[in-house]
Coordinates of C-alpha atoms and ligand atoms in Angstrom, one line a residue:
M253 CA 0.0 0.0 0.0
H254 CA 3.1 2.3 0.2
L255 CA 2.3 3.1 -3.5
L256 CA -0.3 5.5 -2.2
Y257 CA 2.2 7.4 -0.1
P258 CA 3.2 10.0 -2.8
F259 CA -0.5 10.9 -3.0
A260 CA -1.0 10.8 0.8
K261 CA 1.9 13.2 1.4
R262 CA -0.1 16.0 -0.2
F263 CA -2.8 15.7 2.4
I264 CA -0.8 15.2 5.6
A265 CA 1.5 17.7 7.4
G266 CA 4.0 15.1 8.5
E267 CA 4.6 11.6 9.7
D268 CA 5.0 12.7 13.3
L269 CA 4.6 15.6 15.6
R270 CA 8.2 16.8 15.0
T271 CA 7.7 17.1 11.2
A272 CA 4.1 18.4 11.5
L273 CA 4.8 21.3 13.9
P274 CA 6.8 23.6 11.5
N275 CA 3.9 23.3 9.1
I276 CA 1.4 24.2 11.8
Q277 CA 3.5 27.2 12.8
S278 CA 3.9 28.3 9.1
L279 CA 0.1 28.2 8.6
N280 CA -0.2 30.4 11.7
R281 CA 2.4 32.9 10.5
S282 CA 0.4 33.2 7.2
G283 CA -2.7 34.1 9.2
F284 CA -4.5 30.7 9.2
L285 CA -5.9 28.9 12.2
S286 CA -5.6 25.1 12.5
T287 CA -7.5 22.1 13.7
I288 CA -5.0 19.3 14.3
D289 CA -5.8 15.6 13.8
V290 CA -3.5 12.9 14.9
L291 CA -4.4 10.3 12.3
G292 CA -6.0 7.1 13.5
E293 CA -9.4 5.5 13.9
N294 CA -11.1 2.2 14.7
V295 CA -8.5 0.9 17.2
F296 CA -9.0 -2.7 18.5
T297 CA -7.1 -2.8 21.8
V298 CA -7.1 -0.8 25.0
D299 CA -3.3 -0.3 24.5
Q300 CA -3.9 1.2 21.0
A301 CA -6.5 3.6 22.4
K302 CA -4.1 4.6 25.3
A303 CA -1.3 5.2 22.8
A304 CA -3.6 7.4 20.7
K305 CA -4.6 9.4 23.7
Q306 CA -0.9 9.8 24.7
E307 CA -0.1 11.1 21.2
Y308 CA -2.8 13.8 21.7
L309 CA -1.4 14.6 25.2
D310 CA 2.1 15.0 23.7
L311 CA 0.5 17.3 21.0
V312 CA -1.1 19.5 23.7
Q313 CA 2.1 19.8 25.6
A314 CA 3.9 20.8 22.4
I315 CA 1.3 23.4 21.2
D316 CA 1.1 25.0 24.7
K317 CA 4.5 26.4 24.0
L318 CA 3.2 28.0 20.8
Y319 CA 1.0 30.6 22.5
F320 CA -1.9 30.4 20.2
P321 CA -5.2 28.5 20.8
L322 CA -5.9 25.6 18.5
D323 CA -8.6 23.2 17.7
L324 CA -7.9 19.5 18.2
S325 CA -9.9 17.1 16.0
V326 CA -10.2 13.6 17.5
K327 CA -12.2 10.5 16.5
L328 CA -14.1 8.5 19.2
T329 CA -13.2 5.2 17.5
Q330 CA -9.5 6.2 17.9
M331 CA -10.1 6.6 21.7
G332 CA -11.7 3.2 22.1
L333 CA -15.4 3.8 21.4
N334 CA -15.9 0.3 19.9
I335 CA -13.9 -1.4 22.6
D336 CA -15.5 0.1 25.7
P337 CA -17.5 3.3 25.7
N338 CA -16.4 4.1 29.3
L339 CA -12.7 3.9 28.3
C340 CA -13.4 6.2 25.4
R341 CA -15.2 8.7 27.6
K342 CA -12.3 8.6 30.1
N343 CA -9.8 9.2 27.4
I344 CA -11.7 12.1 26.0
K345 CA -12.2 13.7 29.4
E346 CA -8.5 13.4 30.1
L347 CA -7.7 15.1 26.8
I348 CA -10.3 17.9 27.4
H349 CA -8.7 18.6 30.8
A350 CA -5.2 18.7 29.4
A351 CA -6.3 20.8 26.4
G352 CA -7.3 23.8 28.6
E353 CA -8.3 26.7 26.3
H354 CA -7.7 24.6 23.1
T355 CA -11.0 23.2 21.7
V356 CA -11.4 19.4 21.5
R357 CA -13.6 18.7 18.5
L358 CA -15.1 15.2 18.0
D359 CA -14.8 14.4 14.3
M360 CA -17.9 12.7 12.9
E361 CA -17.4 9.2 11.6
G362 CA -19.8 6.6 10.0
S363 CA -23.6 6.6 10.9
D364 CA -23.1 3.7 13.4
T365 CA -21.3 6.2 15.6
T366 CA -23.4 9.4 15.1
E367 CA -25.8 9.0 18.0
R368 CA -23.0 8.0 20.5
T369 CA -20.8 10.8 19.4
I370 CA -23.5 13.5 19.8
Q371 CA -24.6 12.0 23.1
L372 CA -21.1 12.0 24.5
G373 CA -20.3 15.5 23.1
Q374 CA -23.5 16.9 24.5
D375 CA -22.9 15.4 27.9
L376 CA -19.3 16.5 28.2
H377 CA -20.1 20.0 26.9
R378 CA -22.3 20.6 30.0
T379 CA -19.1 20.7 32.1
H380 CA -16.4 21.4 29.5
K381 CA -17.2 24.3 27.2
N382 CA -14.1 23.6 25.1
L383 CA -15.8 20.6 23.6
G384 CA -16.9 20.9 19.9
L385 CA -18.9 18.7 17.5
V386 CA -19.1 18.0 13.8
L387 CA -22.4 17.4 11.8
Q388 CA -22.8 16.0 8.3
A389 CA -25.2 17.6 5.9
Y390 CA -25.9 14.4 4.0
L391 CA -27.6 12.7 6.9
H392 CA -31.4 13.2 7.2
R393 CA -31.2 13.4 11.0
T394 CA -28.9 16.4 11.0
K395 CA -31.7 18.9 10.9
S396 CA -32.7 17.9 14.4
D397 CA -29.1 17.6 15.5
V398 CA -28.6 21.2 14.5
D399 CA -31.5 22.2 16.8
T400 CA -29.7 20.4 19.6
V401 CA -26.3 22.0 19.1
I402 CA -27.9 25.5 18.8
E403 CA -29.9 24.9 22.0
E404 CA -26.8 23.7 23.9
G405 CA -24.5 26.4 22.4
I406 CA -22.0 23.8 21.2
S407 CA -19.5 25.0 18.6
T408 CA -20.1 22.9 15.5
R409 CA -18.4 22.2 12.2
L410 CA -20.7 21.5 9.3
C411 CA -19.4 19.3 6.5
K412 CA -21.1 17.2 3.7
G413 CA -20.0 13.8 5.1
A414 CA -17.3 11.5 3.8
Y415 CA -18.7 7.9 4.5
K416 CA -20.8 5.7 2.3
E417 CA -24.3 5.8 3.8
P418 CA -27.6 4.2 2.6
P419 CA -30.5 6.2 1.1
E420 CA -32.6 5.6 4.3
L421 CA -30.0 7.6 6.3
A422 CA -28.5 10.0 3.8
F423 CA -29.1 12.1 0.7
Q424 CA -27.3 10.6 -2.2
D425 CA -27.2 13.2 -4.9
K426 CA -25.0 16.3 -5.0
N427 CA -27.8 18.8 -5.4
S428 CA -29.8 17.5 -2.4
I429 CA -26.7 17.5 -0.2
Q430 CA -25.9 21.1 -1.3
Q431 CA -29.4 22.3 -0.6
N432 CA -29.5 20.7 2.8
F433 CA -26.0 22.0 3.6
L434 CA -27.1 25.6 2.9
K435 CA -30.3 25.3 5.0
L436 CA -28.3 23.9 8.0
A437 CA -25.4 26.4 7.5
F438 CA -27.8 29.4 7.5
R439 CA -29.3 28.3 10.8
L440 CA -25.9 27.7 12.4
L441 CA -24.6 31.0 11.1
K442 CA -27.6 32.9 12.5
E443 CA -28.2 31.1 15.8
G444 CA -25.3 28.8 16.5
F445 CA -22.1 29.3 18.5
M446 CA -18.9 29.8 16.5
P447 CA -19.9 27.4 13.7
A448 CA -17.3 26.3 11.1
I449 CA -18.4 25.9 7.4
A450 CA -16.2 23.0 6.2
T451 CA -16.2 22.7 2.4
H452 CA -14.3 23.4 -0.7
D453 CA -17.4 23.6 -2.8
E454 CA -17.3 27.1 -4.5
F455 CA -21.1 27.2 -5.0
L456 CA -21.7 26.7 -1.3
I457 CA -19.0 29.1 -0.3
Q458 CA -20.4 31.8 -2.6
E459 CA -23.9 31.3 -1.2
I460 CA -22.6 31.4 2.4
I461 CA -20.8 34.7 1.6
R462 CA -24.0 36.1 0.0
F463 CA -26.0 35.1 3.1
V464 CA -23.6 36.5 5.7
E465 CA -23.4 39.8 3.8
K466 CA -27.2 40.1 3.4
E467 CA -27.7 39.2 7.1
N468 CA -24.9 41.4 8.4
I469 CA -23.2 38.5 10.2
S470 CA -19.8 39.4 11.4
P471 CA -16.8 37.3 10.0
K472 CA -15.6 37.1 13.6
T473 CA -18.6 34.8 14.5
F474 CA -17.8 31.9 12.3
Y475 CA -15.0 30.1 10.4
F476 CA -14.4 28.6 7.0
E477 CA -12.6 25.3 7.3
L478 CA -10.7 23.6 4.6
L479 CA -8.5 20.5 4.5
Y480 CA -4.7 20.7 4.4
G481 CA -3.5 20.4 0.8
V482 CA -6.9 21.0 -0.8
R483 CA -7.7 24.2 -2.7
R484 CA -4.8 26.3 -1.3
D485 CA -5.9 29.0 -3.7
L486 CA -9.3 29.2 -2.1
Q487 CA -7.8 29.2 1.4
K488 CA -5.8 32.3 0.5
I489 CA -8.7 34.0 -1.2
L490 CA -11.0 33.6 1.8
L491 CA -8.3 34.8 4.2
G492 CA -7.7 37.8 1.9
K493 CA -11.5 38.7 2.1
G494 CA -11.1 39.0 5.8
Y495 CA -12.7 35.6 6.9
Q496 CA -11.3 33.4 9.7
V497 CA -9.9 30.4 7.9
R498 CA -9.1 27.2 9.8
I499 CA -7.1 24.5 8.2
Y500 CA -7.7 20.8 9.1
V501 CA -4.1 19.5 9.6
P502 CA -3.7 15.7 9.9
Y503 CA -0.4 14.1 10.7
G504 CA 0.9 10.7 11.8
N505 CA 1.5 7.2 10.5
S506 CA -2.0 5.9 10.2
W507 CA -2.7 7.9 7.0
L508 CA -4.3 5.2 4.9
P509 CA -8.1 5.5 5.8
Y510 CA -7.9 9.3 5.7
T511 CA -6.1 9.1 2.3
L512 CA -8.7 6.7 0.9
R513 CA -11.5 9.1 1.8
R514 CA -9.6 11.9 0.0
L515 CA -9.1 9.6 -2.9
A516 CA -12.7 8.8 -3.2
E517 CA -13.8 12.5 -3.2
R518 CA -12.3 13.3 -6.6
K519 CA -11.8 11.3 -9.7
E520 CA -8.7 13.3 -10.7
N521 CA -7.1 11.9 -7.5
I522 CA -7.6 8.4 -8.8
F523 CA -5.9 9.3 -12.1
F524 CA -3.0 10.8 -10.1
V525 CA -2.5 7.6 -8.2
L526 CA -2.8 5.5 -11.4
K527 CA -0.2 7.7 -13.1
S528 CA 2.3 7.3 -10.2
L529 CA 1.6 3.6 -10.2
A530 CA 2.4 3.4 -13.9
R531 CA 5.5 5.5 -13.5
E532 CA 6.8 3.3 -10.8
T533 CA 5.9 0.1 -12.6
F534 CA 7.0 1.0 -16.2
G535 CA 9.3 3.9 -15.5
L536 CA 7.2 6.3 -17.6
G537 CA 8.5 9.3 -15.7
K538 CA 11.8 9.0 -17.5
F539 CA 10.2 9.8 -20.9
H540 CA 7.5 12.3 -20.0
Ligands
LIG47 P1 -16.8 18.6 -3.1 O1 -16.5 17.1 -2.8 O2 -17.9 18.8 -4.1 O3 -15.5 19.3 -3.6 C1 -15.5 20.6 -4.1 C2 -14.2 20.9 -4.8 O4 -13.1 20.8 -3.8 C3 -13.8 19.8 -5.8 O5 -14.3 20.1 -7.0 C4 -12.3 19.9 -5.7 O6 -11.8 21.0 -6.4 C5 -12.0 20.2 -4.3 N1 -11.8 18.9 -3.5 C6 -12.7 18.3 -2.6 N2 -12.2 17.2 -2.1 C7 -10.9 17.1 -2.7 C8 -9.9 16.1 -2.6 N3 -10.0 15.0 -1.8 N4 -8.8 16.2 -3.3 C9 -8.6 17.3 -4.2 N5 -9.6 18.2 -4.3 C10 -10.7 18.1 -3.6 N6 -16.3 14.4 6.8 C11 -16.8 13.6 7.8 O7 -17.6 12.7 7.5 N7 -16.5 13.9 9.1 C12 -15.7 14.9 9.5 O8 -15.5 15.0 10.7 C13 -15.1 15.7 8.5 N8 -14.3 16.8 8.8 C14 -14.0 17.7 7.8 C15 -13.2 18.8 8.1 C16 -12.9 19.8 7.2 C17 -12.2 21.0 7.5 C18 -13.4 19.6 5.8 C19 -13.1 20.6 4.7 C20 -14.0 18.4 5.5 C21 -14.3 17.4 6.5 N9 -15.0 16.3 6.1 C22 -15.5 15.5 7.1 C23 -15.0 15.8 4.7 C24 -16.3 16.3 4.0 O9 -17.4 15.6 4.6 C25 -16.3 16.0 2.5 O10 -16.1 14.7 2.3 C26 -15.1 16.8 1.8 O11 -15.0 18.1 2.3 C27 -15.4 17.0 0.3 O12 -16.6 17.7 0.1 P2 -16.6 19.3 -0.3 O13 -17.7 19.9 0.5 O14 -15.3 19.9 -0.2 O15 -17.2 19.3 -1.8

């Protein structure tokens, strides 16, 4: 599977904390905020969950020296959700305590974890205001989850959703997902607490900008969020327009599942991988 690494490199800030930190600092110097993800998900043993938690604790210790508040993106299945929910809760609590003023945001995974993620997030947020959530616009249930996060004042990232879900649970076509995204985003922007609009879809971004201008919503009350290595041009344009732009920065060794999701999002990515594969196999790079 190492053949995918040239492709993966574009989307990850480093293989470990040491190599990722200069990239995070460089983003900050250019005016971007970051949400940092230590890559990993679906661990099977208590030791793996503990090791993942320790990696986040090391990250918190390192970023505390940087003097700027960050967002930490973490997956519950990385903290042991599917081994023992209590272990997972304990790990997340420990991380929230250590994180202090940094936000700990629970990434949203497949629909088998949605309810458990929202429940745990809602519960922990009552005592720890630095807990944030993520909601996916492709899920039918998200309309009511948006009501919940607005009522509870939980800072929420809205994205389209990156997992394969059945039609009973999720919109399947691009247009329905876009329309639902806009409806949910408009509510979060008007009534939610520091929402993040996470997309590279230019149509959605234009509609959001039109909406915030029409409604006089201050750019200080929300974020645009984009993935590391995706549409850097757009990242700069949004920053130049005076918006707060937060970059999702993943790093670590467990890059494969994350990379496969990025691969699936765009057919050009598959061509890129096939081209690299052909170059390695047949040495085409020497002639072109
Ligand atoms: P769309 O897929 O239509 O892409 C719009 C344009 O962006 C493309 O035409 C292309 O130019 C560019 N683009 C998008 N993806 C690309 C890629 N992989 N490679 C190269 N170019 C690409 N999902 C989830 O289920 N749970 C989560 O917690 C998160 N978290 C998250 C954080 C942030 C900051 C972002 C931006 C996204 C997520 N996602 C996520 C992923 C999200 O659900 C979705 O799969 C991707 O953002 C792709 O959808 P877009 O809205 O960007 O639109």
